[in-house]
Coordinates of C-alpha atoms and ligand atoms in Angstrom, one line a residue:
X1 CA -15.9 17.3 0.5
X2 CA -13.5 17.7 -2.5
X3 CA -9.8 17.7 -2.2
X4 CA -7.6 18.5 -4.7
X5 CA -4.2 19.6 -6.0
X6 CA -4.2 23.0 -8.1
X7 CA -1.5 24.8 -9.1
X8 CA -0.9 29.1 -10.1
X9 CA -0.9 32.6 -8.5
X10 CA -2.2 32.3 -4.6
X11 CA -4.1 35.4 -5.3
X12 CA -5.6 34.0 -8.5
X13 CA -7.8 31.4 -7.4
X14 CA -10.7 31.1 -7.2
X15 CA -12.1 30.5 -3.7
X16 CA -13.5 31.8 -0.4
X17 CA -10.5 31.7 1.5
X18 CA -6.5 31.4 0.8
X19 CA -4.8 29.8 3.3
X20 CA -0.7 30.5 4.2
X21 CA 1.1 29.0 6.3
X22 CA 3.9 30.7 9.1
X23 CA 6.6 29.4 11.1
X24 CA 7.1 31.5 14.4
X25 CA 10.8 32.1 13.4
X26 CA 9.1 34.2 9.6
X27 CA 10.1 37.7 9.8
X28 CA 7.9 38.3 7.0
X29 CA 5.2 36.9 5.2
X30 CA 6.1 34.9 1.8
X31 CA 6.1 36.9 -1.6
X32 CA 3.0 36.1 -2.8
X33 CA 1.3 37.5 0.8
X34 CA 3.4 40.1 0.8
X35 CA 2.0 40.8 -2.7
X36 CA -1.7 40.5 -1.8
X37 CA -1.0 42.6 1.5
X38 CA 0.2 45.5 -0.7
X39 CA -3.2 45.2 -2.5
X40 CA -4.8 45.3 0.9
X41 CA -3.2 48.1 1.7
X42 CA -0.8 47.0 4.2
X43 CA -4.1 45.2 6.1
X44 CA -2.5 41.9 6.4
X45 CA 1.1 43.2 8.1
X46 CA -1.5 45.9 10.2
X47 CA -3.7 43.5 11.4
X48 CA -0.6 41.2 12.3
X49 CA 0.7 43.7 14.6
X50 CA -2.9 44.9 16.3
X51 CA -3.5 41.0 17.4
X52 CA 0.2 40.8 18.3
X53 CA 0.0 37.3 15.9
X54 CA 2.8 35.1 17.1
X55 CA 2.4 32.1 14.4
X56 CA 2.2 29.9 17.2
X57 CA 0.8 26.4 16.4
X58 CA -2.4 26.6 15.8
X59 CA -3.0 30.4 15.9
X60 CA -4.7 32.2 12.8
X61 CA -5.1 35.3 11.6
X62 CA -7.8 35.9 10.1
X63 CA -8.0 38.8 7.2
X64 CA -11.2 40.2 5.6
X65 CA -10.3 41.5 2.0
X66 CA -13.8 43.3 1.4
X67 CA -14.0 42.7 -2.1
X68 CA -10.6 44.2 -2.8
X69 CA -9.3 40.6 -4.2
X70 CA -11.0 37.4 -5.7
X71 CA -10.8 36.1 -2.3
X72 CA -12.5 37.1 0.9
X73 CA -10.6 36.1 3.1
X74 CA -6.7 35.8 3.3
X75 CA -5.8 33.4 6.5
X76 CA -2.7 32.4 7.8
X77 CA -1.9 30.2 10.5
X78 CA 0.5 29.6 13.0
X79 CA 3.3 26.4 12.4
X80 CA 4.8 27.1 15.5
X81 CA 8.5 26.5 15.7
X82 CA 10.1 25.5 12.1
X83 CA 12.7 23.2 14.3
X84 CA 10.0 20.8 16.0
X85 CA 7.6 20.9 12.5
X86 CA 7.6 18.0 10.8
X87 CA 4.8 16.2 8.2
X88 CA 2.6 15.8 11.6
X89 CA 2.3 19.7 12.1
X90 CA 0.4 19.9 8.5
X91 CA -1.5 17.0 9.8
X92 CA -2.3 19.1 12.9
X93 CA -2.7 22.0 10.5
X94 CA -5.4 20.3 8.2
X95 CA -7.2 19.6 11.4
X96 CA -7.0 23.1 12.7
X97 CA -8.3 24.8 9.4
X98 CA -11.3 22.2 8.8
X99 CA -12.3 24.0 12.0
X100 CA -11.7 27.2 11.7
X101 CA -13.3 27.1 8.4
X102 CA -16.7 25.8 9.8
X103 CA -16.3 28.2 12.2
X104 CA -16.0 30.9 9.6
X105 CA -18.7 29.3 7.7
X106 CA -16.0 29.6 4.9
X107 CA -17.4 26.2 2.4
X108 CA -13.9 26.9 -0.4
X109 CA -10.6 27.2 0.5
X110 CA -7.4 27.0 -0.9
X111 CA -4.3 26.3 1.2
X112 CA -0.6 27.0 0.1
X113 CA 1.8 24.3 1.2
X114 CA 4.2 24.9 -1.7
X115 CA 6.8 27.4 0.9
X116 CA 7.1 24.8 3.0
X117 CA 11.0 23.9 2.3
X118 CA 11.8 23.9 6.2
X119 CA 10.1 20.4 6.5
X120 CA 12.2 18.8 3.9
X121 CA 9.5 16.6 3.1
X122 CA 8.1 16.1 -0.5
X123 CA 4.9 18.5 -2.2
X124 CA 3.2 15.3 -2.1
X125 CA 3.8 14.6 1.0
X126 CA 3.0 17.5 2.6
X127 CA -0.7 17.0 0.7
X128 CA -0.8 13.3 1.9
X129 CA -0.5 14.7 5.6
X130 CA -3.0 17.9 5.1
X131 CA -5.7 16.2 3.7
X132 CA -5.7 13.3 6.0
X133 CA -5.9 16.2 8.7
X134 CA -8.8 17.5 7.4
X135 CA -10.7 14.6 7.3
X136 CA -9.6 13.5 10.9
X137 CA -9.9 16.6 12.0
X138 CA -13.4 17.2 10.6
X139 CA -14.9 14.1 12.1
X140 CA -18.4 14.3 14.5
X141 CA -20.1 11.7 15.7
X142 CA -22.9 13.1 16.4
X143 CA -25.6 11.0 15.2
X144 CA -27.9 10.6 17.9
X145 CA -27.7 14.4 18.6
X146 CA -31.0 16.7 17.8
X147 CA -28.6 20.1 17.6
X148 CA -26.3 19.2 15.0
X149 CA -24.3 22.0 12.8
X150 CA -24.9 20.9 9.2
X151 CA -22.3 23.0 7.7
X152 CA -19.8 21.7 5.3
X153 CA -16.7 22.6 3.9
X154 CA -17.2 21.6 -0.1
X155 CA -14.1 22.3 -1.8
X156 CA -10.4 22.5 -0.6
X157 CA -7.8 23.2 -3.0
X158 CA -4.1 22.4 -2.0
X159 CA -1.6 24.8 -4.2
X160 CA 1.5 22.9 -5.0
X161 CA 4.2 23.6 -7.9
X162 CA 2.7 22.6 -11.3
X163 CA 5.1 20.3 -11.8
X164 CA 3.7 18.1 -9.1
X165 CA 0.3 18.5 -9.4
X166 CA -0.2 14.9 -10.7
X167 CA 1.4 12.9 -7.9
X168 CA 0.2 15.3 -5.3
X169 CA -3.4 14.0 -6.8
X170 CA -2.3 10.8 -5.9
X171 CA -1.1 11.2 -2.7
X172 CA -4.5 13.1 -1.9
X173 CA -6.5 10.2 -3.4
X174 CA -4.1 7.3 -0.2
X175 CA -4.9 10.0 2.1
X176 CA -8.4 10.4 1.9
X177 CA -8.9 6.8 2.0
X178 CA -6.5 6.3 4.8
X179 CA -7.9 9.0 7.1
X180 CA -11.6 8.0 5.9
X181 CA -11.0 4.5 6.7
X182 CA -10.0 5.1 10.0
X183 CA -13.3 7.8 10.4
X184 CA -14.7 4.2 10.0
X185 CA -13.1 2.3 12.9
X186 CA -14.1 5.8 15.4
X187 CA -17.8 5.3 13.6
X188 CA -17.9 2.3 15.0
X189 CA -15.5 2.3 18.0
X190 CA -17.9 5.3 19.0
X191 CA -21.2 3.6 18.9
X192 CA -22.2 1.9 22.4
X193 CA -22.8 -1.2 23.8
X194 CA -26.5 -1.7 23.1
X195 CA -25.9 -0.9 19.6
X196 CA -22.5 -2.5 18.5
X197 CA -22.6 -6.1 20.0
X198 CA -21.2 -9.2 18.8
X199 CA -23.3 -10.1 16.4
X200 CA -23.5 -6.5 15.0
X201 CA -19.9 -6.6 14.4
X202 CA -20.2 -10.0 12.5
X203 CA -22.7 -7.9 10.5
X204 CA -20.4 -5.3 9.8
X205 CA -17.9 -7.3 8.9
X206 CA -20.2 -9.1 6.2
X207 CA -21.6 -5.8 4.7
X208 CA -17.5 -4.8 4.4
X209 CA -17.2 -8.5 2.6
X210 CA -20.1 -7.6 0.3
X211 CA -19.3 -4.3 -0.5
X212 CA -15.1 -5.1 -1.4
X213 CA -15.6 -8.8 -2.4
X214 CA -13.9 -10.1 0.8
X215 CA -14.2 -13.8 1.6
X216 CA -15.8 -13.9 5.3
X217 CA -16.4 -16.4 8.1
X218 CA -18.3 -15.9 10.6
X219 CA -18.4 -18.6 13.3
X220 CA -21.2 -18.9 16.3
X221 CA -21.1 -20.7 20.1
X222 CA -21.5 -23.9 18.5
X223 CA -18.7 -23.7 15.8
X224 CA -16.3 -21.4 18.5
X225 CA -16.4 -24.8 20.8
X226 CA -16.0 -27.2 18.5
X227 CA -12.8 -25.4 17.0
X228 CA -11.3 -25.6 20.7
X229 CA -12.0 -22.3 21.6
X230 CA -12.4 -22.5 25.3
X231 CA -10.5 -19.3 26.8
X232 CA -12.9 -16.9 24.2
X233 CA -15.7 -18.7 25.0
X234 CA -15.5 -18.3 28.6
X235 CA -15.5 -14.6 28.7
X236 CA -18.2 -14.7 26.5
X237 CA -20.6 -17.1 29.2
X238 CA -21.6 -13.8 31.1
X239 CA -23.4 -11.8 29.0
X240 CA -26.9 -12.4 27.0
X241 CA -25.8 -11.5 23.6
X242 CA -23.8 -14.8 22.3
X243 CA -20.4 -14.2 21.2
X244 CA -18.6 -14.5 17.2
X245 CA -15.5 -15.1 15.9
X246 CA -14.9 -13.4 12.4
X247 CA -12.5 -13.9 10.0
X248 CA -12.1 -11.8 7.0
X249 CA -9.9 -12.6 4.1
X250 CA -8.5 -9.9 1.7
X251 CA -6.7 -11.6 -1.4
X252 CA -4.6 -10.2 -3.9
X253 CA -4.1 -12.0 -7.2
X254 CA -0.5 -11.7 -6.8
X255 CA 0.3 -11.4 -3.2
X256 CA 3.9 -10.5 -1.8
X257 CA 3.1 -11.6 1.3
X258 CA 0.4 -13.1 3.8
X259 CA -0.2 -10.9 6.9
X260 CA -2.7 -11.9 9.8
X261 CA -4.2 -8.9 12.0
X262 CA -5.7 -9.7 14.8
X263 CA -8.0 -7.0 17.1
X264 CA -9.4 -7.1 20.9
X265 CA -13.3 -6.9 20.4
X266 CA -15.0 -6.8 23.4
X267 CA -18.0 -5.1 22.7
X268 CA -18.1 -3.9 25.9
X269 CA -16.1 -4.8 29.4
X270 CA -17.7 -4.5 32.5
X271 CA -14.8 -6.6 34.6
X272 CA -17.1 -9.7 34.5
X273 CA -17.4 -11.1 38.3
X274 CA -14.2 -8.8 39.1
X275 CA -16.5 -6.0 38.4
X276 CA -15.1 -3.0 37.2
X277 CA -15.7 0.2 40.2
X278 CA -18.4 3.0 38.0
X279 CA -15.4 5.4 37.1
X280 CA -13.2 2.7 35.5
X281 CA -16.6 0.8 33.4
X282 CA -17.3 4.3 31.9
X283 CA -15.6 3.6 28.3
X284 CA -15.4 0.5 27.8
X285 CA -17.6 0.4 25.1
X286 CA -14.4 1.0 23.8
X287 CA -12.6 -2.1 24.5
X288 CA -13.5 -3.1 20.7
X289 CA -11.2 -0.7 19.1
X290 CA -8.7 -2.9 18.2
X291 CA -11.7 -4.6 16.3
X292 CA -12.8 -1.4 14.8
X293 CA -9.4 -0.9 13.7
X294 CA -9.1 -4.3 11.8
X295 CA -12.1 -3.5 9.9
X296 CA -11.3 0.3 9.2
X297 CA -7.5 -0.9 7.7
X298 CA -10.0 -4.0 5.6
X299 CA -12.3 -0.4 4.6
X300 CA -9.0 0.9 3.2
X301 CA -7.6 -2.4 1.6
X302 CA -10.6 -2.7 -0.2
X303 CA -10.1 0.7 -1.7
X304 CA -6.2 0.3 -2.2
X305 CA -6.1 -3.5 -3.2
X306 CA -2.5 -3.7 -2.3
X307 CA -0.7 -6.8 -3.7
X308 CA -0.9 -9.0 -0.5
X309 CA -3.0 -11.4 1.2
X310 CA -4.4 -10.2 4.8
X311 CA -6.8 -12.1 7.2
X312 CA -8.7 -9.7 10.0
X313 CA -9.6 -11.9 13.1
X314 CA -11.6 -10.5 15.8
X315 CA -13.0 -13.0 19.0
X316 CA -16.1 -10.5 19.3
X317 CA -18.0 -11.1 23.0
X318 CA -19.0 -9.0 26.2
X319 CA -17.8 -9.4 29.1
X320 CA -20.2 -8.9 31.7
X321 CA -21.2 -10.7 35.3
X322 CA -24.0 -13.0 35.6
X323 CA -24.4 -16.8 37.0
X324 CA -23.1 -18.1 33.8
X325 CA -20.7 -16.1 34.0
X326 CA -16.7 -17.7 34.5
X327 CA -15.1 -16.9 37.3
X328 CA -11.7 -16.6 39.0
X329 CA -10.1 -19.9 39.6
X330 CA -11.1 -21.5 36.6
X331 CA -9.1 -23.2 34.5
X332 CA -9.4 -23.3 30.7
X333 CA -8.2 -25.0 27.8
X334 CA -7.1 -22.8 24.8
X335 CA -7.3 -24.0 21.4
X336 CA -3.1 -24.5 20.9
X337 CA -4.1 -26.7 24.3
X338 CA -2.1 -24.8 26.8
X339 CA -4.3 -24.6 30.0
X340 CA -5.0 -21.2 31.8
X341 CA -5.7 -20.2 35.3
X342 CA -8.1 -17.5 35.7
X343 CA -7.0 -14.5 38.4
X344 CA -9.2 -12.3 37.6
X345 CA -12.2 -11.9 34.9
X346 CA -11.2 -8.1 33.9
X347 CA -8.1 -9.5 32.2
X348 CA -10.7 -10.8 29.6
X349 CA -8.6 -9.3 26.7
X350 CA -5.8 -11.4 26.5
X351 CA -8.0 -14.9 26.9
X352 CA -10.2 -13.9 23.6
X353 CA -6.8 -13.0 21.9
X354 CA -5.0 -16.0 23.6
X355 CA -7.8 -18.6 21.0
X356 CA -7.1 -15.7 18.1
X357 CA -3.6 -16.0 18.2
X358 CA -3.6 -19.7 18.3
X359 CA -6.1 -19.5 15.5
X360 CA -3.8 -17.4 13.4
X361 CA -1.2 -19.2 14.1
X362 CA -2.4 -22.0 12.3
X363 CA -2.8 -20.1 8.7
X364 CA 1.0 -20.0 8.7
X365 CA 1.1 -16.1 7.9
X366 CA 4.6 -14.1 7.6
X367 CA 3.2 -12.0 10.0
X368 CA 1.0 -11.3 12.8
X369 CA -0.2 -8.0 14.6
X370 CA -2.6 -8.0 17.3
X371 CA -4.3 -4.6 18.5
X372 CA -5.6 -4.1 21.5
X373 CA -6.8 -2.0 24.4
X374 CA -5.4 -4.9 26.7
X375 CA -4.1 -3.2 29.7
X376 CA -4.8 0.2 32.2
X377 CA -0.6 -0.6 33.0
X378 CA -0.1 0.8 29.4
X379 CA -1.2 4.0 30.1
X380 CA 0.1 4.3 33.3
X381 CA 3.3 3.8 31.7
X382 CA 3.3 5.9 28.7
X383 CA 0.4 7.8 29.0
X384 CA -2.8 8.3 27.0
X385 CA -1.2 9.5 23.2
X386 CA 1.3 6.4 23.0
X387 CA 0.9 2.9 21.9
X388 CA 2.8 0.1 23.5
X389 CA 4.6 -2.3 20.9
X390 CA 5.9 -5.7 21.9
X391 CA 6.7 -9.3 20.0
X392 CA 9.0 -11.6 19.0
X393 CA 10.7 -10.2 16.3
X394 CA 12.7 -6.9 16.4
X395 CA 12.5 -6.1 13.0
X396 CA 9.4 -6.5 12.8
X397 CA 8.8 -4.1 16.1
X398 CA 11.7 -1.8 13.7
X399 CA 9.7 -1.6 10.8
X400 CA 6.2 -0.4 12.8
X401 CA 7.9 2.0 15.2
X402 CA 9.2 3.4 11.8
X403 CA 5.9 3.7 9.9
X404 CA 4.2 4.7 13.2
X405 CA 6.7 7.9 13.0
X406 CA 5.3 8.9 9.6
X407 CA 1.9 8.0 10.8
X408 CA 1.9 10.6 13.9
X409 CA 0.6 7.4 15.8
X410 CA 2.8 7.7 18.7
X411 CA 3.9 4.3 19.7
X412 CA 7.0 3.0 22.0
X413 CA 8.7 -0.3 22.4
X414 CA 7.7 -2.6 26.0
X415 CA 10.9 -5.1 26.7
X416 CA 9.6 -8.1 27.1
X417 CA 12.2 -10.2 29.9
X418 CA 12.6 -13.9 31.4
X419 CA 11.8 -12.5 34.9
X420 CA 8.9 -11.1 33.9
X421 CA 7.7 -14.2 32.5
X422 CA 8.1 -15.8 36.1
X423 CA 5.3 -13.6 37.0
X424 CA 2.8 -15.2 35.0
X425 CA 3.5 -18.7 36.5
X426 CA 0.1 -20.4 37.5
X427 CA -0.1 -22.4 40.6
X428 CA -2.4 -24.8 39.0
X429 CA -2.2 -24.4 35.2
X430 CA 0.3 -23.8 32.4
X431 CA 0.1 -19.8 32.8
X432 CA -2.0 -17.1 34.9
X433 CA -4.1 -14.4 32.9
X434 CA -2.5 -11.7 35.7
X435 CA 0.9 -11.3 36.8
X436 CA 2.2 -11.6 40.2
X437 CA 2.1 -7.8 40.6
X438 CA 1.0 -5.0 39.1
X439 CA 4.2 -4.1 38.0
X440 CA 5.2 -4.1 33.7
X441 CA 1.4 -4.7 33.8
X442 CA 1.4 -4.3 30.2
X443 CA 4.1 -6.7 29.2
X444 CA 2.9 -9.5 31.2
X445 CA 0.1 -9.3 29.5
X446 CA 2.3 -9.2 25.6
X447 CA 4.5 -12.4 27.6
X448 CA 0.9 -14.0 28.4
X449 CA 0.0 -13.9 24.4
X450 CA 3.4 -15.0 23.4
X451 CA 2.2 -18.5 24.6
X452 CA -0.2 -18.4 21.9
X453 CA 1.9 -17.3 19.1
X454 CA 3.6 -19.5 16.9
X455 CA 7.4 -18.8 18.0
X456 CA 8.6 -19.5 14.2
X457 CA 6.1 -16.5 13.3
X458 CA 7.1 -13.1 13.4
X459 CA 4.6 -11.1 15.9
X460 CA 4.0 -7.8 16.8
X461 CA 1.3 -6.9 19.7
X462 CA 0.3 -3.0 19.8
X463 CA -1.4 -2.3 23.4
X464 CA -3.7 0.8 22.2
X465 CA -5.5 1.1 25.5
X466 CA -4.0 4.7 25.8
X467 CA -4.9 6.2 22.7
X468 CA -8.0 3.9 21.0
X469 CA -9.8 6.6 22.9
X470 CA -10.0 9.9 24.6
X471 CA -12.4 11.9 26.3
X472 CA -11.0 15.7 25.8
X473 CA -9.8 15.2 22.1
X474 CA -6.4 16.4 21.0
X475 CA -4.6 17.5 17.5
X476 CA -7.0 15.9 14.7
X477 CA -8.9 13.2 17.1
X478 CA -12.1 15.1 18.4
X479 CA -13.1 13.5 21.6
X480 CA -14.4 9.4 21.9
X481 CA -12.8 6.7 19.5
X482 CA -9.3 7.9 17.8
X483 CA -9.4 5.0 15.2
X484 CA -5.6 4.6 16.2
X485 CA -3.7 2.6 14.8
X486 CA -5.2 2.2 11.5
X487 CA -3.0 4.4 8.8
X488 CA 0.0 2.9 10.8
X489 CA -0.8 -0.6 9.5
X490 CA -2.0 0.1 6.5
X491 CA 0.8 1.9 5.4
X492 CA 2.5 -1.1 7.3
X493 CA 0.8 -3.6 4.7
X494 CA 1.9 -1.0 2.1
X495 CA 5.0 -1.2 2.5
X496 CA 4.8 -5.1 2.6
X497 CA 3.1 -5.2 -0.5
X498 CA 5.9 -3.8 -2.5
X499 CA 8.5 -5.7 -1.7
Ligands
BES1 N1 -10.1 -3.3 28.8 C1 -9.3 -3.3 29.9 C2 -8.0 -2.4 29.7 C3 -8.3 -0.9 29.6 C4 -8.1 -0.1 30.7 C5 -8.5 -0.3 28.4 C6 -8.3 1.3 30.5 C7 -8.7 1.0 28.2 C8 -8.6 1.8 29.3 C9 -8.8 -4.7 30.3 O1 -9.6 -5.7 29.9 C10 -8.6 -4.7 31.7 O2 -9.5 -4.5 32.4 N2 -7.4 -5.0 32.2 C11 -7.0 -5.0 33.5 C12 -6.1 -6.1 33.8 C13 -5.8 -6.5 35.2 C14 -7.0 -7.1 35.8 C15 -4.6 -7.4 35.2 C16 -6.4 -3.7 33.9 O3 -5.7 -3.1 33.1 O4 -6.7 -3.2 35.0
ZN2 ZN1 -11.1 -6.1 31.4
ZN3 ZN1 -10.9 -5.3 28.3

């Protein structure tokens, strides 16, 4: 699909359909509609009325010109309330017209976004946001599906102001790879467990390395063990496909700054021995998403080539029950050498993460971030759509609460607190992998990798277990693997990049 800035008369160009937009408190419909509705006839403001069109988000009406004007169809749709829109709502929006359009079977469009003063954001912007909308919102996996619906949109034309036709171009240009970067992660977040294992992703990672020019390592049991990883290894002991740690280096020749990433990727969870019950297993072939998400954000540095250095580290096993398997009561060693007690095997995450971090730690970065869908206690508190950020280092927490606001990746702040971090006193090791109850279940799990952190070392943890997936779909994620929180922390590294 094309994507790209144009500029002129709305009822000028060229195209299938021209899109408007509406806000719910519009009286009337801008000039230039108001202009093509005369030509019509009065059809658009007639047909308004008849289907009592409320611009409501996400409404359309839908206007056949037969052959009265270059277009055939005039469509506007519904911004809802001008007071709660912001760049996220033409985000929505992009999402909401790929769809209708496929619906349609409408394959050139042209969408207006130059009356949309109310938002107060830039031309640019407001192109950024639509076009990564449309890509999100245009996703399918639907790969292994005989019935498939082969139509595509080719062409969309967004309609700014002359004067900012070239940056718009730009802006188009960061959000297609953004938004088709993190397609990436949900391609591979989506895929199951008999497909995507260990080793796959190690593959993955070395096509990415190929493709970009990435430096890669890829380390196996033998090499995991003899760097000290014992807490990743264990989880790993269950299962029949043997277990990788990757490590993927993007390098700018003149770098800013050094950031480390760090993503959860268990290729699939069953609990291990504390087996998970059928209803709570079902999914958990997305517990790699925080790895998917380190590889879509590498997809888009290799595109971008910011000015920064950034390693992506994934501990890549299964976790799954079998006589090899470790069990509760164990005690391991972690690579920084701080030993854990095991209370139960389905709190897997944090152990592979607890040899990552330590790993990390040791590159001396300015930065870490570790993603993961760590804990069900996440959710519970903030529900499916919102990330839970913790770490050692408010600014740091600042600065991606702030991009995750542009982003429309919902995320809120966990408070990490000294009694909390009596709750993960073992009675026979250093520190527990569960806490003493199930309460702040989430941030004993962030206080159980801060052990494994370098405290010098600014560090951010993002619990994505809410939204890395979701089974209904909402705005521009259709249902499965949301790819969240990829154009967060790109635009994260970005930022970092520039300073
Ligand atoms: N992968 C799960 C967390 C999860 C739950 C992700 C729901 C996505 C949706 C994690 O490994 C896990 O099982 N955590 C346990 C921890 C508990 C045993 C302390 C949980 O949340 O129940
Ligand atoms: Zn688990
Ligand atoms: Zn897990």
């Amino acid at each position: 699909m094309e994507i790209k800035a144009t500029s002129g008369k709305l009822g000028n160009l060229r195209t299938k359909a021209v899109v408007s937009f509406m806000f719910k408190e519009d009286r009337k419909f801008n000039d230039e509609i108001q202009e093509l509705d005369k030509l019509l006839n009065g059809g658009i403001s007639l047909l308004k009325k008849e289907q009592r069109f409320s611009a409501d988000e996400g409404k359309f009406l839908v206007v056949p010109t037969f052959r009265k004007l270059k277009t055939e169809y005039i469509i506007i749709v519904g911004l809802g309330s001008k007071k709660k829109a912001d760049l996220d709502t033409i985000r929505r929006a992009g999402a909401y017209i790929i769809r209708k359009s496929k619906e349609l079977r409408i394959d050139k469009i042209a969408i207006d976004i130059k009356n949309l003063e109310a938002l107060k954001e830039k031309e640019e912007e407001l192109a950024q946001a639509f076009s990564e909308g449309v890509i999100l919102g245009g996703y399918q996996f639907d790969k292994y599906k005989k019935n498939k619906d082969k139509f595509k949109v080719k062409e969309i034309d967004i309609r700014v102001s002359r004067r900012f036709k070239s940056p718009t171009e730009k802006k188009i240009k960061i959000g297609k790879i953004l938004a088709q970067a993190q397609n990436f992660a949900r391609d591979i977040a989506n895929e199951p467990g008999n497909v995507i294992t260990p080793q796959k992703l190690a593959q993955i990672a070395e096509d990415l390395a190929k493709e970009y020019g990435f430096e890669v390592k890829i380390y196996d049991e033998k090499k995991i063990e003899k760097l000290g990883m014992n807490a990743f290894l264990a989880v790993a002991k269950g299962s029949e496909n043997p277990p990788r740690f990757i490590h993927l280096i993007y390098k700018a020749k003149k770098p800013k700054k050094e950031i480390a990433l760090v993503g959860k990727g268990l290729t699939f969870d069953s609990g291990g021995l504390n087996i998970k019950p059928g209803d709570f297993m079902r999914w958990m072939k997305s517990d790699k998403s925080g790895a998917c998400a380190v590889l879509g954000i590498f997809k888009a540095l290799g595109e971008l080539k910011p000015d920064i250095v950034v390693h992506g580290v994934i501990a890549a096993c299964e976790n799954m029950p079998d006589g090899k398997a470790y069990r509760p009561d164990d005690i391991l060693i972690a690579k920084n050498g701080v030993s854990i007690e095991v209370g139960n095997t389905d709190a897997e995450g944090r152990l592979t993460l607890a040899d990552a971090l330590s790993y990390v730690s040791e590159l001396k970065p300015d930065t870490i971030i570790d993603m993961a869908t760590l804990t069900g206690a996440c959710v519970v508190a903030l529900g499916e759509y919102t990330a839970g950020v913790m770490g050692n280092n408010q600014k740091l927490i600042d600065e991606i609460l702030d991009t995750s606001e542009k982003t429309g990746e919902w995320m809120w702040q966990l408070p990490f607190n000294d009694k909390l971090r009596e709750h993960i006193k073992a009675p026979n090791a250093d520190v527990l992998n569960i806490g003493k109850t199930r309460y702040g279940g989430a941030i004993t799990a962030g206080l159980f990798l801060e052990k494994f952190v370098d405290p010098k070392i600014p560090w951010a943890h993002i619990d994505i277990a809410g939204p890395a997936h979701n089974t209904s779909g909402w705005y521009y994620h259709p249902p499965g693997a949301t790819g969240f929180p990829v154009r967060t922390i790109t635009s994260f590294i970005l930022e970092n990049s520039q300073e």
